[in-house]
Amino acid sequence: MVNRGALPEPWPTVALCAWVVALLAYVFLVFGRPRALGEMDEVGPRSGLVYLGSVVGMLVTIRLGYVLLPDSRVEDLRPAVIVIAVGLHFLPFSAAFHTPMFMRLGVMMTALGAAGLGLGWTWDERAAAASAVVTGVLMLVAIAGDAVDPDLAPTSAGTHP
């Protein structure tokens, strides 16, 4: 939501409304509905290292993105670089924590961040901010959707349950 101010009118208001609706759905579906979690898979002994490596990789990716961008463009394109880095850092979580939602979230965020970076670089810098705003709303929607039915994602064998 920090980046919505970079968008032209009426998009900051539209973004705020979408974010509020997504947040309310998220809070209700994740915290407000009692549900049985079922049997949970045990994580592997290296899952903590995957987590730590992913966070370090995310921070390095953000810094590298800033270094590679021309000085005059860093501020304008920074939101898209952050979205890409956060998206990439979710990808290893899917296997390490047996949660397909992380793969969907990581792919979605990385693709939207890359689109925002490309469009921001070649067309209009506000595309980077727009990708961050859209990604923030979609992240809430993805997590809320996973709370409703985590089995919608393909299993590790590539089939639907």
CSV table of C-alpha atoms in Angstrom, one decimal:
chain,number,residue,atom,x,y,z
A,1,MET,CA,0.0,0.0,0.0
A,2,VAL,CA,3.0,2.3,0.4
A,3,ASN,CA,3.3,2.5,-3.4
A,4,ARG,CA,-0.3,3.4,-4.2
A,5,GLY,CA,0.6,7.1,-3.9
A,6,ALA,CA,2.7,6.8,-7.0
A,7,LEU,CA,-0.3,5.8,-9.1
A,8,PRO,CA,-2.4,8.4,-11.0
A,9,GLU,CA,-6.0,9.1,-9.8
A,10,PRO,CA,-8.3,7.3,-9.3
A,11,TRP,CA,-6.0,4.3,-8.8
A,12,PRO,CA,-4.8,5.0,-5.3
A,13,THR,CA,-8.4,5.0,-4.1
A,14,VAL,CA,-9.2,1.8,-6.1
A,15,ALA,CA,-6.1,0.2,-4.7
A,16,LEU,CA,-7.1,1.1,-1.1
A,17,CYS,CA,-10.6,-0.3,-1.6
A,18,ALA,CA,-9.3,-3.6,-3.2
A,19,TRP,CA,-6.7,-3.9,-0.3
A,20,VAL,CA,-9.4,-3.4,2.4
A,21,VAL,CA,-11.7,-6.0,0.8
A,22,ALA,CA,-8.8,-8.4,0.4
A,23,LEU,CA,-7.6,-7.8,4.0
A,24,LEU,CA,-11.1,-8.4,5.4
A,25,ALA,CA,-11.4,-11.6,3.4
A,26,TYR,CA,-7.9,-12.7,4.6
A,27,VAL,CA,-8.7,-11.9,8.3
A,28,PHE,CA,-12.0,-13.7,8.2
A,29,LEU,CA,-10.9,-16.8,6.2
A,30,VAL,CA,-7.5,-17.2,7.9
A,31,PHE,CA,-8.4,-16.3,11.5
A,32,GLY,CA,-12.2,-16.1,11.8
A,33,ARG,CA,-13.3,-19.5,10.6
A,34,PRO,CA,-12.6,-22.4,12.9
A,35,ARG,CA,-11.4,-25.4,10.9
A,36,ALA,CA,-9.4,-28.6,11.5
A,37,LEU,CA,-5.9,-28.4,10.1
A,38,GLY,CA,-5.7,-32.1,9.6
A,39,GLU,CA,-2.5,-34.0,9.7
A,40,MET,CA,0.6,-31.9,9.0
A,41,ASP,CA,3.6,-33.1,7.2
A,42,GLU,CA,6.8,-33.0,9.2
A,43,VAL,CA,9.4,-30.7,7.7
A,44,GLY,CA,12.8,-31.9,6.9
A,45,PRO,CA,15.9,-31.2,9.0
A,46,ARG,CA,17.2,-28.7,6.4
A,47,SER,CA,14.0,-26.6,6.3
A,48,GLY,CA,15.4,-24.0,8.6
A,49,LEU,CA,18.4,-23.7,6.4
A,50,VAL,CA,16.1,-23.3,3.3
A,51,TYR,CA,14.3,-20.5,5.2
A,52,LEU,CA,17.5,-18.8,6.2
A,53,GLY,CA,19.0,-19.2,2.7
A,54,SER,CA,15.9,-17.8,1.1
A,55,VAL,CA,15.8,-14.7,3.3
A,56,VAL,CA,19.5,-14.1,2.7
A,57,GLY,CA,19.0,-14.6,-1.0
A,58,MET,CA,16.1,-12.2,-1.0
A,59,LEU,CA,18.2,-9.5,0.7
A,60,VAL,CA,21.1,-10.1,-1.7
A,61,THR,CA,18.7,-10.0,-4.7
A,62,ILE,CA,17.3,-6.6,-3.6
A,63,ARG,CA,20.7,-5.1,-3.1
A,64,LEU,CA,22.0,-6.5,-6.4
A,65,GLY,CA,18.9,-5.1,-8.2
A,66,TYR,CA,19.6,-1.7,-6.7
A,67,VAL,CA,23.3,-1.9,-7.8
A,68,LEU,CA,22.4,-2.9,-11.3
A,69,LEU,CA,19.8,-0.2,-11.9
A,70,PRO,CA,21.0,3.2,-13.1
A,71,ASP,CA,21.2,5.7,-10.3
A,72,SER,CA,18.5,7.8,-11.9
A,73,ARG,CA,16.0,4.9,-12.0
A,74,VAL,CA,16.6,3.1,-8.6
A,75,GLU,CA,13.9,5.0,-6.7
A,76,ASP,CA,11.3,4.6,-9.3
A,77,LEU,CA,11.9,0.9,-10.0
A,78,ARG,CA,12.7,-0.3,-6.5
A,79,PRO,CA,9.1,-1.6,-5.8
A,80,ALA,CA,9.4,-4.1,-8.7
A,81,VAL,CA,12.8,-5.2,-7.6
A,82,ILE,CA,11.5,-5.9,-4.1
A,83,VAL,CA,8.5,-7.8,-5.5
A,84,ILE,CA,10.8,-10.0,-7.6
A,85,ALA,CA,13.1,-10.7,-4.7
A,86,VAL,CA,10.2,-11.6,-2.4
A,87,GLY,CA,8.6,-13.8,-5.0
A,88,LEU,CA,11.8,-15.7,-5.6
A,89,HIS,CA,12.4,-16.2,-1.9
A,90,PHE,CA,9.0,-18.1,-1.7
A,91,LEU,CA,9.9,-20.7,-4.3
A,92,PRO,CA,12.1,-22.9,-2.2
A,93,PHE,CA,9.5,-22.9,0.6
A,94,SER,CA,7.1,-25.0,-1.3
A,95,ALA,CA,9.2,-28.1,-1.2
A,96,ALA,CA,10.8,-27.4,2.2
A,97,PHE,CA,7.6,-26.8,4.0
A,98,HIS,CA,5.2,-29.0,1.9
A,99,THR,CA,3.0,-26.0,1.0
A,100,PRO,CA,2.1,-25.6,-2.7
A,101,MET,CA,0.7,-22.1,-2.0
A,102,PHE,CA,4.3,-20.9,-1.7
A,103,MET,CA,5.0,-22.0,-5.2
A,104,ARG,CA,1.9,-20.3,-6.6
A,105,LEU,CA,2.7,-17.2,-4.6
A,106,GLY,CA,6.4,-17.1,-5.6
A,107,VAL,CA,5.6,-17.6,-9.4
A,108,MET,CA,2.9,-15.0,-9.3
A,109,MET,CA,5.0,-12.4,-7.4
A,110,THR,CA,8.1,-13.0,-9.6
A,111,ALA,CA,6.1,-12.7,-12.8
A,112,LEU,CA,4.3,-9.5,-11.7
A,113,GLY,CA,7.5,-8.0,-10.4
A,114,ALA,CA,9.3,-8.7,-13.6
A,115,ALA,CA,6.4,-7.2,-15.6
A,116,GLY,CA,6.5,-4.1,-13.4
A,117,LEU,CA,10.3,-3.8,-13.8
A,118,GLY,CA,10.2,-4.3,-17.6
A,119,LEU,CA,7.3,-1.9,-18.1
A,120,GLY,CA,8.7,0.6,-15.6
A,121,TRP,CA,12.1,0.6,-17.4
A,122,THR,CA,10.7,0.8,-20.9
A,123,TRP,CA,7.4,2.6,-20.6
A,124,ASP,CA,6.3,4.3,-17.4
A,125,GLU,CA,8.1,4.1,-14.0
A,126,ARG,CA,4.7,3.9,-12.3
A,127,ALA,CA,4.3,0.4,-13.6
A,128,ALA,CA,6.9,-0.7,-10.9
A,129,ALA,CA,4.7,0.8,-8.2
A,130,ALA,CA,1.6,-0.7,-9.8
A,131,SER,CA,3.1,-4.2,-9.8
A,132,ALA,CA,3.8,-3.8,-6.0
A,133,VAL,CA,0.3,-2.7,-5.3
A,134,VAL,CA,-1.3,-5.4,-7.3
A,135,THR,CA,1.0,-8.0,-5.8
A,136,GLY,CA,0.2,-7.0,-2.3
A,137,VAL,CA,-3.6,-7.4,-2.9
A,138,LEU,CA,-3.1,-10.7,-4.7
A,139,MET,CA,-0.9,-12.0,-1.9
A,140,LEU,CA,-3.7,-11.5,0.6
A,141,VAL,CA,-6.2,-13.2,-1.8
A,142,ALA,CA,-3.8,-16.1,-2.4
A,143,ILE,CA,-3.4,-16.7,1.3
A,144,ALA,CA,-7.1,-16.4,2.0
A,145,GLY,CA,-7.8,-18.8,-0.9
A,146,ASP,CA,-5.4,-21.3,0.5
A,147,ALA,CA,-7.2,-21.1,3.9
A,148,VAL,CA,-10.5,-21.9,2.1
A,149,ASP,CA,-9.1,-24.9,0.2
A,150,PRO,CA,-5.4,-25.7,0.2
A,151,ASP,CA,-6.1,-28.8,-1.9
A,152,LEU,CA,-6.8,-26.7,-5.0
A,153,ALA,CA,-3.1,-26.8,-5.9
A,154,PRO,CA,-1.6,-29.7,-7.8
A,155,THR,CA,0.0,-32.3,-5.6
A,156,SER,CA,3.7,-33.1,-5.8
A,157,ALA,CA,2.9,-35.8,-8.4
A,158,GLY,CA,1.3,-33.1,-10.6
A,159,THR,CA,-2.3,-34.4,-10.2
A,160,HIS,CA,-5.3,-32.9,-8.5
A,161,PRO,CA,-6.6,-34.6,-5.4
